[in-house]
mmCIF file of C-alpha atoms and ligand atoms in Angstrom:
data_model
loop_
_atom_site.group_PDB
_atom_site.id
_atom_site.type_symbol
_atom_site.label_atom_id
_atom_site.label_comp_id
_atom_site.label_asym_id
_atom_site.label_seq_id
_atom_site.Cartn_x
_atom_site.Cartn_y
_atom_site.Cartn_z
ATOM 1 C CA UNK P 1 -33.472 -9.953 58.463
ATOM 2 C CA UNK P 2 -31.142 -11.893 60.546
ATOM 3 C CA UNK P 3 -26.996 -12.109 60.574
ATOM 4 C CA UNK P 4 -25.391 -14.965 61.550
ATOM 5 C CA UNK P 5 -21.957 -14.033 63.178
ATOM 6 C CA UNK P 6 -19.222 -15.754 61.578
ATOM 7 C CA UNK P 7 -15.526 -15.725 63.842
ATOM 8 C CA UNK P 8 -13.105 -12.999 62.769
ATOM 9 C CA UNK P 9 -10.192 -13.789 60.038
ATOM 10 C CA UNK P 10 -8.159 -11.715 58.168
ATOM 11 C CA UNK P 11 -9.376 -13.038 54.898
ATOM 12 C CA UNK P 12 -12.470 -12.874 55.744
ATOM 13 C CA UNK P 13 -12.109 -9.115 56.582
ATOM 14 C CA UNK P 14 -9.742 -8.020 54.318
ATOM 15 C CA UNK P 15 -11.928 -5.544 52.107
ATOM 16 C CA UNK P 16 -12.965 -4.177 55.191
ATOM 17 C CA UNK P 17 -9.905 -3.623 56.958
ATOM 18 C CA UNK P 18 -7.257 -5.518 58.699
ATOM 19 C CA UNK P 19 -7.246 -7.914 61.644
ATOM 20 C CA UNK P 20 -4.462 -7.214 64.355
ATOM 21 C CA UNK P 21 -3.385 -10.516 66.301
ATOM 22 C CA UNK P 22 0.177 -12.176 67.213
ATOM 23 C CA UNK P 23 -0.887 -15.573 65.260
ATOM 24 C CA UNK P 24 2.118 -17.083 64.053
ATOM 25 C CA UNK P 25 5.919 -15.552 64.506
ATOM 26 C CA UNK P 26 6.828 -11.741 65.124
ATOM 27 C CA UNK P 27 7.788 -9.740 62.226
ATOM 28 C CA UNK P 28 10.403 -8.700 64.504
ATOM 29 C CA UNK P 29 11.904 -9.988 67.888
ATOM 30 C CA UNK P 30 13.468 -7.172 69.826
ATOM 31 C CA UNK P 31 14.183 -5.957 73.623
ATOM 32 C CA UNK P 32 17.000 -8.554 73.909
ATOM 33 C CA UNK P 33 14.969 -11.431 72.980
ATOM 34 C CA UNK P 34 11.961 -10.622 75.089
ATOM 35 C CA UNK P 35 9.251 -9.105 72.990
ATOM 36 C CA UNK P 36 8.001 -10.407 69.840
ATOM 37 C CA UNK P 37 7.172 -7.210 67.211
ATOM 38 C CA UNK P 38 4.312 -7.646 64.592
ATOM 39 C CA UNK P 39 5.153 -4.906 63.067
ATOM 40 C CA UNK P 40 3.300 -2.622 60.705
ATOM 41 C CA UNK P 41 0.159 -4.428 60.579
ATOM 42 C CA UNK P 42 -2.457 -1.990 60.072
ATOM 43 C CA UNK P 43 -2.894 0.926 57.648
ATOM 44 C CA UNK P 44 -3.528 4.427 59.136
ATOM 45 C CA UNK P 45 -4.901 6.245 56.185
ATOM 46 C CA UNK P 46 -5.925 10.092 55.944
ATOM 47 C CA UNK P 47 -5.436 11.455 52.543
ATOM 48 C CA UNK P 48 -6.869 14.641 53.313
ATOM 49 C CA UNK P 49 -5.143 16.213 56.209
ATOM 50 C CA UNK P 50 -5.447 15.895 59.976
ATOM 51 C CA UNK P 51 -3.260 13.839 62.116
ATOM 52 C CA UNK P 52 -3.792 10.098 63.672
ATOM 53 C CA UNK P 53 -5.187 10.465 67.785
ATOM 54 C CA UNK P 54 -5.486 7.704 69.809
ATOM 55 C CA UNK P 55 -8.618 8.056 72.076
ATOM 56 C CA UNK P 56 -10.052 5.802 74.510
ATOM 57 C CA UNK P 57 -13.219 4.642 74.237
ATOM 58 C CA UNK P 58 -15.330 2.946 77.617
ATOM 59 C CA UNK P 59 -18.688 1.664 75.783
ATOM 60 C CA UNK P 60 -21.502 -0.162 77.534
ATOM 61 C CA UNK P 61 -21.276 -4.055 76.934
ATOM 62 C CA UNK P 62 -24.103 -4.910 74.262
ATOM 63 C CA UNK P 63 -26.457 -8.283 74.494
ATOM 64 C CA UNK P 64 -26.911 -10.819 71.921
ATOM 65 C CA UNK P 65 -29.110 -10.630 69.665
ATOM 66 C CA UNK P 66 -28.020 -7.259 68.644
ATOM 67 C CA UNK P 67 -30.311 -5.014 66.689
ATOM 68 C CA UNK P 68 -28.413 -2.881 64.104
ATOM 69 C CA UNK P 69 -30.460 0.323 63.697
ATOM 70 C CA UNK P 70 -27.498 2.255 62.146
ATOM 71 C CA UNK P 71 -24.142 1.882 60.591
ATOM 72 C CA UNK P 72 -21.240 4.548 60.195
ATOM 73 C CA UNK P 73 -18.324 5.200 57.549
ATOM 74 C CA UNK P 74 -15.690 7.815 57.929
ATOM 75 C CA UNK P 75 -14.770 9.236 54.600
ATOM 76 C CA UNK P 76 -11.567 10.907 55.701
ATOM 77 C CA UNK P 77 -9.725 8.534 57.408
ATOM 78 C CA UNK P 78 -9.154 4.848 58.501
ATOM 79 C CA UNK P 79 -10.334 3.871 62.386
ATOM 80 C CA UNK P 80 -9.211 1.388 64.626
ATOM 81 C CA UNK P 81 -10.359 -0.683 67.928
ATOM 82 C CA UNK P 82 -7.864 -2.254 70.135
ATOM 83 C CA UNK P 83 -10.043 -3.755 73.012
ATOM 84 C CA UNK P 84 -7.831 -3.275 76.037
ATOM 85 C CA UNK P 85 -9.194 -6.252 77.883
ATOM 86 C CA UNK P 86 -8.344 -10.033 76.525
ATOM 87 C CA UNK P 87 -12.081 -10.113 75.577
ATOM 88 C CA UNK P 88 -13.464 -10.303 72.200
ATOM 89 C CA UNK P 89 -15.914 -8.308 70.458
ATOM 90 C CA UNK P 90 -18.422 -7.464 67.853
ATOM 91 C CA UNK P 91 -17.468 -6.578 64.362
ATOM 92 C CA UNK P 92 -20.228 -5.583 61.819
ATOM 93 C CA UNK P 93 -19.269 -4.032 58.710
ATOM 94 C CA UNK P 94 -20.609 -3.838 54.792
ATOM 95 C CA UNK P 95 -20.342 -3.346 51.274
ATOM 96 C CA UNK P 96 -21.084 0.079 50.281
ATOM 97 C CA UNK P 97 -23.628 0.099 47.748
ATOM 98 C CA UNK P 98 -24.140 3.460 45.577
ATOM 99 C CA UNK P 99 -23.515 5.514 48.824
ATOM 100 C CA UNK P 100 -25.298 3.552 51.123
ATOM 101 C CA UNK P 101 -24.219 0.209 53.167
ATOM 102 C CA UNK P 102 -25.163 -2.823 51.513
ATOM 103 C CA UNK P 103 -25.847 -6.086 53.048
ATOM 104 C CA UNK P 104 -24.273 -6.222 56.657
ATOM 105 C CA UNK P 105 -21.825 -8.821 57.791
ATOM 106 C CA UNK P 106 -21.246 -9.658 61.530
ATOM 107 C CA UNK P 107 -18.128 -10.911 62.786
ATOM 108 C CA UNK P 108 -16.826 -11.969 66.781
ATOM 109 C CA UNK P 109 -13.593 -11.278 67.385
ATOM 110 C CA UNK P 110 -11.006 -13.006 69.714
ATOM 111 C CA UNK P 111 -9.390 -12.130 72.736
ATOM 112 C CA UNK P 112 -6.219 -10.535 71.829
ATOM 113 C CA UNK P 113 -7.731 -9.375 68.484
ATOM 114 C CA UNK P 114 -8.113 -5.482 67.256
ATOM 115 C CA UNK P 115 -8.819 -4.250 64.005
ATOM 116 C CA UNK P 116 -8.517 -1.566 61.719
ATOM 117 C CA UNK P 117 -11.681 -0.733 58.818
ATOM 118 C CA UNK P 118 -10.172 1.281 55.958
ATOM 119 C CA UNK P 119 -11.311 4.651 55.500
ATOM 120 C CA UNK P 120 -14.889 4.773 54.332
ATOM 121 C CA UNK P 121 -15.980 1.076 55.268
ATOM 122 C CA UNK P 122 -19.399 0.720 56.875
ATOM 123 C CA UNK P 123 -19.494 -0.503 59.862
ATOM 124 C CA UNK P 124 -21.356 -0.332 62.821
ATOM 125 C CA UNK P 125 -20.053 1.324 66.392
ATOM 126 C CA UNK P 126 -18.014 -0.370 69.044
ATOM 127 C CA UNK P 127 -19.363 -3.173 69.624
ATOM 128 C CA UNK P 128 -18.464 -4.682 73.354
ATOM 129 C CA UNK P 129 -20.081 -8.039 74.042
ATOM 130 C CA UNK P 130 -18.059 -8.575 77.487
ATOM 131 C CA UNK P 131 -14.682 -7.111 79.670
ATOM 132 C CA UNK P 132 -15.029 -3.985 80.246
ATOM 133 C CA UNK P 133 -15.788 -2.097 76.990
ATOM 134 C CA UNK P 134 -12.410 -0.427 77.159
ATOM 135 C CA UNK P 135 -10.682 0.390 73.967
ATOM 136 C CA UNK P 136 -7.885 1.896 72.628
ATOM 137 C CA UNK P 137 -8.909 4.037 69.228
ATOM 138 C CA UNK P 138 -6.520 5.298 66.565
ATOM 139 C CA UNK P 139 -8.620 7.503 63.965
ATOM 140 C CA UNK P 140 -7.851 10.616 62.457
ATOM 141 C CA UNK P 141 -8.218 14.036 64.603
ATOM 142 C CA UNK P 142 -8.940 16.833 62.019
ATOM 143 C CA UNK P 143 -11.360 19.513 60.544
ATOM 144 C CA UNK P 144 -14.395 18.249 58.206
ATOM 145 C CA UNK P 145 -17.187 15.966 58.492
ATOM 146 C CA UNK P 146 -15.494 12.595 58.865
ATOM 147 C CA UNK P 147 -19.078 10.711 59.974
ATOM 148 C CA UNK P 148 -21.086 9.578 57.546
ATOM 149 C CA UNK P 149 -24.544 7.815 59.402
ATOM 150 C CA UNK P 150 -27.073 5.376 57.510
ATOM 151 C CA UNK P 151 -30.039 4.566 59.336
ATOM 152 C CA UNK P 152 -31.419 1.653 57.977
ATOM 153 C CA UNK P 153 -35.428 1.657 57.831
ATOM 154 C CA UNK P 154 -35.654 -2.165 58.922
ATOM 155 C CA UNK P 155 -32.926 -2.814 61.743
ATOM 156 C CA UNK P 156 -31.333 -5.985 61.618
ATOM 157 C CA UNK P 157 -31.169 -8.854 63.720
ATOM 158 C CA UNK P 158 -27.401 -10.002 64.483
ATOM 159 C CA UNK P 159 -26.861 -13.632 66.758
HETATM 160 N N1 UGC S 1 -18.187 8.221 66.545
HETATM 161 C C1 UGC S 1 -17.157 7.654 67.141
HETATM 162 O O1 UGC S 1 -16.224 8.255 67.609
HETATM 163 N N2 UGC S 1 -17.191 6.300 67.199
HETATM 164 C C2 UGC S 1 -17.605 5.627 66.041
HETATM 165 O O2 UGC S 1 -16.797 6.084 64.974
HETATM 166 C C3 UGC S 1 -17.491 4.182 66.169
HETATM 167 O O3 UGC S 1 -17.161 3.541 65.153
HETATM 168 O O4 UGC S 1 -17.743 3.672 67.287
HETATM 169 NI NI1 NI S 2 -16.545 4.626 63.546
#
């Protein structure tokens, strides 16, 4: 089956997670007038312990069209991607269907864009499409198993 990438918005994303970007004003303007704060725009979330770690992340650029083999959920804590290059990326995430991830959406981001998927939302690994597949990751550092894999028996096709 094939998914057609749609472009990134929060709307779009919002039962997946949020979308980080400076569209319109800043929440906040500080530093004497010179930096614009959008404050507070993502959710860390981990109910069950462990801490928040930011970890880098240098992934190998991917090729369109992408074959989805596999897609991830973390059950004990939210995760974020903050591409550290003004390049966009890809953004697949899904329902979650009785324990198992339900039809796929795919999503490009903008330059400038990061987001954050909510604790337990399928979605499939970082994603690079071009830059230099360095990212900035917030996710929670802590004991348990906090990867969940489903390995889907028909990969899908994502353009
Ligand atoms: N496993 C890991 O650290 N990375 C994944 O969670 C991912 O979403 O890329
Ligand atoms: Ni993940």
């Amino acid at each position: 089956m094939t998914i057609r990438i749609q472009p990134l918005t929060a709307d779009v994303f919002a039962s997946f997670g949020e979308v980080l970007d400076t569209a319109g004003a800043p929440d906040k303007v500080i530093n004497q007038g010179l930096c614009g704060r959008y404050h507070d725009r993502a959710t860390l979330d981990f109910p069950e312990g462990g801490r928040a770690g930011i970890s880098l992340f240098q992934a190998e650029l991917r090729a369109l069209p992408y074959r989805l083999e596999m897609m991830e959920r973390h059950p004990l804590g939210s995760q974020a991607f903050l591409p550290m290059s003004m390049d966009g990326f890809l953004v697949i995430v899904a329902p979650d269907e009785d324990g198992r991830p339900g039809t796929p959406r795919a999503f490009a981001s903008r330059p400038g864009q990061g987001i954050n998927f909510h604790r337990s939302t399928w979605h499939g690994v970082l994603t690079p499409l071009s830059g230099s597949g360095l990212f900035a990751v917030i996710d929670r550092i802590g004991d348990g198993d906090n990867l969940q894999e489903h390995w889907f028996k028909k990969p899908y096709t994502i353009e």
